């Protein structure tokens, strides 16, 4: 078997072709990426001749537009919330889109997930990649600085997916992107009862009523938020409801960046498969949702677990959260890796 790459027109939106780039490795593991929004549309593995989807995707742009939820889309310039939709760089105050309540969420109204990117396929002896790129002007998304961004998705023959976000700017700006991937790695994808989660983290962030960080960190030990040992997600949701009347996870964990130790692992309770997450930044946000069924979502019956690896949210307004300022002449690359492993 040899690595394979394909580029096809997926759909059209506002008169533009939306391209779909598919990467297939020697084991017939495949990922597909859409030019629109840097959307990770497929992550499919083959086990004993059976295809197993690990993430959630849709078949056309109308569905992506209708469903929303930033479904497996690339998020930037800044993932998560910016309190007051306002921040300072070098004592200069900037205001960005206030697109949710009194804060800015996921890059504002014209973030990465709303833009169509140009794509280029490439291969090495052991991996296949698609690199999405775009010049994002300050007039497009209302952030300071014109940003040259690349989002490179790579699939290798070890069944490892990496997403590398590179930013280069002509004026000081913010850069804290992620992919808002939604998982259900179980055979039965009708709930989260069969999916477990492990996060190596001692603390999560305290949020205000708008889910903007207050600056405080809360210990997770002996709470429903403790995933240091693998927990079935539904069981953790049940504990959350019983102990605090909580209805969802939408939480930012502080993690230790590492290329060799996973920040988190997702698996199925039948022990068929797991995916290890690696990140070079200090936070993982998790979010439980049912993007496809509004009635079940309202009843808190979830089918999807989102993971967003990034620097702690609202870092620009909390000096001890991490540095997300991108400066001219100093391009930055942030990489998230996802390692699939068959367990039996």
Short mmCIF file of C-alpha atoms in Angstrom, two decimals:
data_model
loop_
_atom_site.label_atom_id
_atom_site.label_comp_id
_atom_site.label_asym_id
_atom_site.label_seq_id
_atom_site.Cartn_x
_atom_site.Cartn_y
_atom_site.Cartn_z
CA UNK A 1 0.00 0.00 0.00
CA UNK A 2 1.12 3.56 -0.60
CA UNK A 3 0.03 6.90 0.75
CA UNK A 4 -2.72 8.57 -1.21
CA UNK A 5 -3.97 12.14 -1.53
CA UNK A 6 -7.08 13.47 -3.26
CA UNK A 7 -8.51 16.92 -3.91
CA UNK A 8 -12.16 17.21 -4.96
CA UNK A 9 -14.81 19.92 -4.97
CA UNK A 10 -16.90 19.23 -1.86
CA UNK A 11 -19.60 21.86 -2.37
CA UNK A 12 -20.13 25.51 -3.14
CA UNK A 13 -20.82 28.42 -0.82
CA UNK A 14 -21.49 32.00 -1.90
CA UNK A 15 -20.18 31.21 -5.38
CA UNK A 16 -16.90 29.75 -4.11
CA UNK A 17 -15.73 26.16 -4.55
CA UNK A 18 -15.24 24.46 -1.20
CA UNK A 19 -12.46 21.92 -1.64
CA UNK A 20 -12.10 18.63 0.18
CA UNK A 21 -8.61 17.23 0.69
CA UNK A 22 -8.33 13.55 1.64
CA UNK A 23 -5.19 11.91 3.02
CA UNK A 24 -4.99 8.10 3.21
CA UNK A 25 -2.14 6.14 4.80
CA UNK A 26 -0.82 2.59 4.30
CA UNK A 27 -3.42 1.16 6.73
CA UNK A 28 -6.29 2.90 4.92
CA UNK A 29 -6.69 5.31 7.83
CA UNK A 30 -7.96 8.53 6.30
CA UNK A 31 -8.64 12.11 7.16
CA UNK A 32 -10.48 14.70 5.11
CA UNK A 33 -10.17 18.45 5.47
CA UNK A 34 -12.37 21.15 3.95
CA UNK A 35 -10.96 24.42 2.64
CA UNK A 36 -13.82 26.26 4.35
CA UNK A 37 -13.05 26.95 7.98
CA UNK A 38 -10.12 24.55 8.02
CA UNK A 39 -12.76 21.94 8.84
CA UNK A 40 -11.55 18.47 9.86
CA UNK A 41 -14.34 16.56 8.19
CA UNK A 42 -13.25 12.92 8.63
CA UNK A 43 -10.98 10.78 10.75
CA UNK A 44 -11.74 7.18 9.82
CA UNK A 45 -9.81 4.07 10.82
CA UNK A 46 -10.21 0.51 9.53
CA UNK A 47 -10.44 -2.26 12.14
CA UNK A 48 -10.86 -5.85 10.96
CA UNK A 49 -12.13 -4.57 7.63
CA UNK A 50 -14.72 -2.26 9.23
CA UNK A 51 -14.52 1.53 8.90
CA UNK A 52 -14.80 3.35 12.24
CA UNK A 53 -15.38 7.12 12.28
CA UNK A 54 -13.77 8.80 15.28
CA UNK A 55 -14.96 12.41 14.81
CA UNK A 56 -18.21 14.00 13.67
CA UNK A 57 -18.61 15.37 10.16
CA UNK A 58 -21.31 16.42 7.71
CA UNK A 59 -21.84 15.84 3.99
CA UNK A 60 -22.57 19.34 2.65
CA UNK A 61 -22.08 23.00 3.42
CA UNK A 62 -25.78 23.67 4.04
CA UNK A 63 -25.63 21.24 6.97
CA UNK A 64 -22.43 22.80 8.34
CA UNK A 65 -24.05 26.26 8.15
CA UNK A 66 -27.25 25.01 9.77
CA UNK A 67 -25.66 22.95 12.54
CA UNK A 68 -23.02 25.47 13.65
CA UNK A 69 -21.16 24.49 16.86
CA UNK A 70 -17.85 25.27 15.06
CA UNK A 71 -18.07 21.57 14.14
CA UNK A 72 -14.47 20.32 13.85
CA UNK A 73 -13.49 23.72 12.44
CA UNK A 74 -10.24 25.61 12.86
CA UNK A 75 -10.62 28.49 15.32
CA UNK A 76 -8.62 31.73 15.33
CA UNK A 77 -7.04 34.13 15.65
CA UNK A 78 -7.97 33.43 19.28
CA UNK A 79 -9.81 30.33 20.49
CA UNK A 80 -12.21 30.74 23.40
CA UNK A 81 -13.43 33.93 25.03
CA UNK A 82 -11.84 37.35 25.39
CA UNK A 83 -13.44 39.17 28.31
CA UNK A 84 -15.07 42.46 27.33
CA UNK A 85 -13.96 41.78 23.72
CA UNK A 86 -11.03 44.02 24.62
CA UNK A 87 -7.34 43.75 25.41
CA UNK A 88 -4.08 45.70 25.50
CA UNK A 89 -0.82 45.04 23.66
CA UNK A 90 2.08 47.34 24.63
CA UNK A 91 -0.34 49.71 26.40
CA UNK A 92 -2.45 50.11 23.26
CA UNK A 93 -6.13 49.19 23.78
CA UNK A 94 -7.86 47.10 21.07
CA UNK A 95 -11.53 46.15 20.75
CA UNK A 96 -12.64 43.13 18.72
CA UNK A 97 -16.03 41.69 17.74
CA UNK A 98 -18.34 41.30 20.74
CA UNK A 99 -20.11 38.33 19.18
CA UNK A 100 -21.42 36.64 22.34
CA UNK A 101 -22.90 38.53 25.30
CA UNK A 102 -20.21 41.03 26.40
CA UNK A 103 -17.17 39.08 25.17
CA UNK A 104 -15.56 37.90 21.95
CA UNK A 105 -15.76 34.17 21.17
CA UNK A 106 -13.60 32.05 18.83
CA UNK A 107 -12.07 34.88 16.82
CA UNK A 108 -15.24 36.94 16.42
CA UNK A 109 -17.74 37.04 13.58
CA UNK A 110 -15.08 36.61 10.89
CA UNK A 111 -12.77 34.07 12.50
CA UNK A 112 -10.87 31.27 10.74
CA UNK A 113 -13.99 29.07 10.80
CA UNK A 114 -15.83 31.50 8.50
CA UNK A 115 -13.12 31.79 5.83
CA UNK A 116 -12.24 29.75 2.74
CA UNK A 117 -8.56 28.82 2.48
CA UNK A 118 -6.31 27.87 -0.42
CA UNK A 119 -4.96 24.33 -0.08
CA UNK A 120 -1.84 22.48 -1.22
CA UNK A 121 -1.26 18.72 -0.96
CA UNK A 122 2.19 17.29 -0.23
CA UNK A 123 3.78 13.95 0.71
CA UNK A 124 6.89 12.50 2.29
CA UNK A 125 7.94 8.85 2.38
CA UNK A 126 5.93 8.35 5.56
CA UNK A 127 3.20 11.01 5.62
CA UNK A 128 0.70 13.01 3.59
CA UNK A 129 -0.29 16.62 4.28
CA UNK A 130 -2.56 19.40 3.19
CA UNK A 131 -1.51 22.97 3.96
CA UNK A 132 -4.28 25.56 4.05
CA UNK A 133 -3.21 29.18 3.80
CA UNK A 134 -4.71 32.62 3.76
CA UNK A 135 -3.82 36.27 4.27
CA UNK A 136 -6.25 37.67 6.85
CA UNK A 137 -6.35 41.46 6.85
CA UNK A 138 -7.16 43.52 9.89
CA UNK A 139 -10.26 44.73 8.03
CA UNK A 140 -11.48 41.13 7.69
CA UNK A 141 -11.56 40.08 11.35
CA UNK A 142 -10.94 43.39 13.20
CA UNK A 143 -7.80 42.19 14.99
CA UNK A 144 -4.65 44.33 14.81
CA UNK A 145 -2.08 43.29 12.23
CA UNK A 146 -2.43 41.56 8.88
CA UNK A 147 -1.97 37.85 9.52
CA UNK A 148 -0.49 35.25 7.19
CA UNK A 149 -1.79 31.93 8.49
CA UNK A 150 -1.05 28.34 7.54
CA UNK A 151 -2.92 25.33 8.89
CA UNK A 152 -1.11 22.09 8.02
CA UNK A 153 -2.90 18.78 8.56
CA UNK A 154 -0.64 15.71 8.36
CA UNK A 155 -1.46 11.99 8.53
CA UNK A 156 1.44 9.57 8.87
CA UNK A 157 1.80 5.80 8.67
CA UNK A 158 1.76 5.55 12.47
CA UNK A 159 -1.92 6.69 12.38
CA UNK A 160 -0.92 10.03 13.86
CA UNK A 161 -2.71 13.22 12.82
CA UNK A 162 -1.02 16.54 13.46
CA UNK A 163 -2.41 20.02 12.97
CA UNK A 164 0.20 22.79 12.86
CA UNK A 165 -0.98 26.41 12.96
CA UNK A 166 1.59 28.97 11.81
CA UNK A 167 1.03 32.70 12.15
CA UNK A 168 3.13 35.59 10.80
CA UNK A 169 2.07 39.21 11.23
CA UNK A 170 3.08 42.73 10.21
CA UNK A 171 1.98 44.28 13.53
CA UNK A 172 1.62 42.94 17.06
CA UNK A 173 -1.52 40.81 17.34
CA UNK A 174 -2.90 37.76 19.16
CA UNK A 175 -2.49 34.14 18.04
CA UNK A 176 -4.04 31.27 20.00
CA UNK A 177 -5.73 28.99 17.44
CA UNK A 178 -7.14 25.47 17.79
CA UNK A 179 -9.29 22.91 16.05
CA UNK A 180 -12.74 22.48 17.60
CA UNK A 181 -12.82 18.73 16.96
CA UNK A 182 -15.79 16.69 18.26
CA UNK A 183 -15.22 13.03 19.16
CA UNK A 184 -17.21 9.90 19.62
CA UNK A 185 -14.85 6.95 19.24
CA UNK A 186 -17.33 4.26 20.42
CA UNK A 187 -19.08 1.69 18.26
CA UNK A 188 -22.38 3.01 19.67
CA UNK A 189 -22.29 6.75 18.95
CA UNK A 190 -25.83 7.51 20.19
CA UNK A 191 -24.55 8.82 23.54
CA UNK A 192 -21.36 9.42 25.51
CA UNK A 193 -21.99 6.39 27.73
CA UNK A 194 -19.39 4.33 25.84
CA UNK A 195 -16.64 6.94 25.58
CA UNK A 196 -14.10 7.56 28.31
CA UNK A 197 -11.82 10.53 28.85
CA UNK A 198 -8.56 10.97 30.72
CA UNK A 199 -6.96 14.41 31.30
CA UNK A 200 -3.70 14.87 33.18
CA UNK A 201 -4.57 18.03 35.09
CA UNK A 202 -4.75 19.20 38.69
CA UNK A 203 -6.70 22.40 38.06
CA UNK A 204 -9.39 23.93 35.91
CA UNK A 205 -10.25 27.58 35.47
CA UNK A 206 -13.04 29.29 37.37
CA UNK A 207 -15.49 31.02 35.00
CA UNK A 208 -17.91 33.88 35.50
CA UNK A 209 -21.55 33.71 34.36
CA UNK A 210 -20.47 34.29 30.73
CA UNK A 211 -17.82 31.53 30.92
CA UNK A 212 -15.01 34.08 30.90
CA UNK A 213 -12.12 33.17 33.24
CA UNK A 214 -12.01 35.04 36.55
CA UNK A 215 -8.27 34.41 36.92
CA UNK A 216 -8.73 31.78 39.65
CA UNK A 217 -7.81 28.11 39.31
CA UNK A 218 -9.88 25.40 40.99
CA UNK A 219 -8.58 21.99 42.11
CA UNK A 220 -10.29 19.08 40.34
CA UNK A 221 -9.35 16.36 42.84
CA UNK A 222 -12.34 14.44 44.24
CA UNK A 223 -14.82 16.33 42.03
CA UNK A 224 -16.81 15.43 38.92
CA UNK A 225 -14.21 17.42 36.97
CA UNK A 226 -11.41 14.98 37.84
CA UNK A 227 -10.35 12.97 34.78
CA UNK A 228 -6.87 12.08 35.97
CA UNK A 229 -8.06 8.48 35.93
CA UNK A 230 -10.12 7.53 32.84
CA UNK A 231 -13.84 8.22 33.38
CA UNK A 232 -16.78 7.39 31.11
CA UNK A 233 -18.00 10.83 30.06
CA UNK A 234 -21.66 10.07 30.77
CA UNK A 235 -20.80 8.82 34.27
CA UNK A 236 -18.91 12.06 34.91
CA UNK A 237 -21.91 14.06 33.65
CA UNK A 238 -24.15 12.09 36.01
CA UNK A 239 -21.81 12.86 38.93
CA UNK A 240 -21.74 16.53 37.92
CA UNK A 241 -25.52 16.69 37.98
CA UNK A 242 -25.75 14.89 41.32
CA UNK A 243 -23.11 17.02 43.06
CA UNK A 244 -23.65 20.51 41.61
CA UNK A 245 -26.70 20.43 39.32
CA UNK A 246 -24.25 20.80 36.42
CA UNK A 247 -25.68 20.06 32.97
CA UNK A 248 -22.59 19.97 30.74
CA UNK A 249 -18.85 20.13 30.60
CA UNK A 250 -17.56 23.38 29.10
CA UNK A 251 -14.33 23.70 31.02
CA UNK A 252 -10.72 24.77 30.65
CA UNK A 253 -8.10 22.50 32.19
CA UNK A 254 -4.53 23.52 32.87
CA UNK A 255 -2.17 20.95 31.37
CA UNK A 256 1.58 20.50 30.93
CA UNK A 257 2.65 20.91 27.30
CA UNK A 258 4.47 17.85 25.96
CA UNK A 259 5.39 16.16 22.70
CA UNK A 260 5.93 12.84 24.51
CA UNK A 261 3.33 12.67 27.31
CA UNK A 262 -0.32 12.99 26.31
CA UNK A 263 -2.29 15.84 27.85
CA UNK A 264 -5.41 13.69 27.41
CA UNK A 265 -6.63 10.36 26.07
CA UNK A 266 -10.04 9.44 24.66
CA UNK A 267 -11.19 5.83 24.30
CA UNK A 268 -14.18 3.52 24.18
CA UNK A 269 -15.39 1.51 27.15
CA UNK A 270 -15.29 -1.71 25.11
CA UNK A 271 -11.52 -1.20 24.89
CA UNK A 272 -11.31 -1.35 21.10
CA UNK A 273 -9.46 1.92 20.51
CA UNK A 274 -8.05 5.11 21.99
CA UNK A 275 -6.69 8.46 20.79
CA UNK A 276 -3.89 10.24 22.65
CA UNK A 277 -3.70 14.05 22.47
CA UNK A 278 -0.41 15.95 22.57
CA UNK A 279 -0.06 19.74 22.66
CA UNK A 280 2.67 22.39 22.96
CA UNK A 281 0.34 24.68 24.96
CA UNK A 282 -0.98 24.73 28.50
CA UNK A 283 -4.75 24.17 28.26
CA UNK A 284 -7.37 21.74 27.08
CA UNK A 285 -10.99 22.85 26.86
CA UNK A 286 -13.64 20.12 26.85
CA UNK A 287 -17.24 20.62 25.82
CA UNK A 288 -20.13 18.14 25.71
CA UNK A 289 -22.79 18.65 23.04
CA UNK A 290 -25.36 17.13 20.73
CA UNK A 291 -24.92 19.28 17.62
CA UNK A 292 -27.39 17.30 15.51
CA UNK A 293 -30.50 17.05 17.69
CA UNK A 294 -31.75 20.23 19.37
CA UNK A 295 -34.30 18.35 21.49
CA UNK A 296 -31.69 15.98 22.91
CA UNK A 297 -29.22 18.85 23.34
CA UNK A 298 -31.85 20.71 25.40
CA UNK A 299 -32.33 17.55 27.47
CA UNK A 300 -28.54 17.31 27.96
CA UNK A 301 -28.35 14.01 26.07
CA UNK A 302 -24.95 14.40 24.44
CA UNK A 303 -23.32 12.49 21.59
CA UNK A 304 -20.12 14.47 21.10
CA UNK A 305 -17.13 15.55 23.17
CA UNK A 306 -15.14 18.51 21.88
CA UNK A 307 -11.47 18.96 22.75
CA UNK A 308 -9.78 22.31 22.14
CA UNK A 309 -6.04 22.33 22.82
CA UNK A 310 -4.75 25.89 23.21
CA UNK A 311 -3.18 28.38 25.61
CA UNK A 312 -5.45 29.08 28.59
CA UNK A 313 -8.43 31.17 27.41
CA UNK A 314 -8.43 34.97 27.80
CA UNK A 315 -4.66 34.75 28.36
CA UNK A 316 -4.13 38.31 27.09
CA UNK A 317 -6.09 39.58 30.12
CA UNK A 318 -4.38 37.26 32.65
CA UNK A 319 -0.58 37.61 32.64
CA UNK A 320 0.03 34.24 34.34
CA UNK A 321 -2.01 32.28 31.75
CA UNK A 322 0.59 32.42 28.97
CA UNK A 323 1.84 34.67 26.17
CA UNK A 324 -0.33 34.72 23.03
CA UNK A 325 1.08 37.93 21.49
CA UNK A 326 2.42 37.41 17.96
CA UNK A 327 5.01 39.95 16.84
CA UNK A 328 6.37 40.97 13.43
CA UNK A 329 9.44 39.03 12.34
CA UNK A 330 8.73 36.24 14.82
CA UNK A 331 6.38 33.67 13.22
CA UNK A 332 4.94 31.12 15.64
CA UNK A 333 3.82 27.52 15.06
CA UNK A 334 1.54 25.64 17.47
CA UNK A 335 0.98 21.93 16.95
CA UNK A 336 -1.67 19.52 18.22
CA UNK A 337 -1.18 15.79 17.65
CA UNK A 338 -3.72 12.97 17.81
CA UNK A 339 -2.40 9.39 18.00
CA UNK A 340 -4.88 6.63 17.21
CA UNK A 341 -4.20 3.20 18.73
CA UNK A 342 -6.10 -0.04 18.26
CA UNK A 343 -6.32 -1.83 21.62
CA UNK A 344 -7.29 -5.35 20.55
#
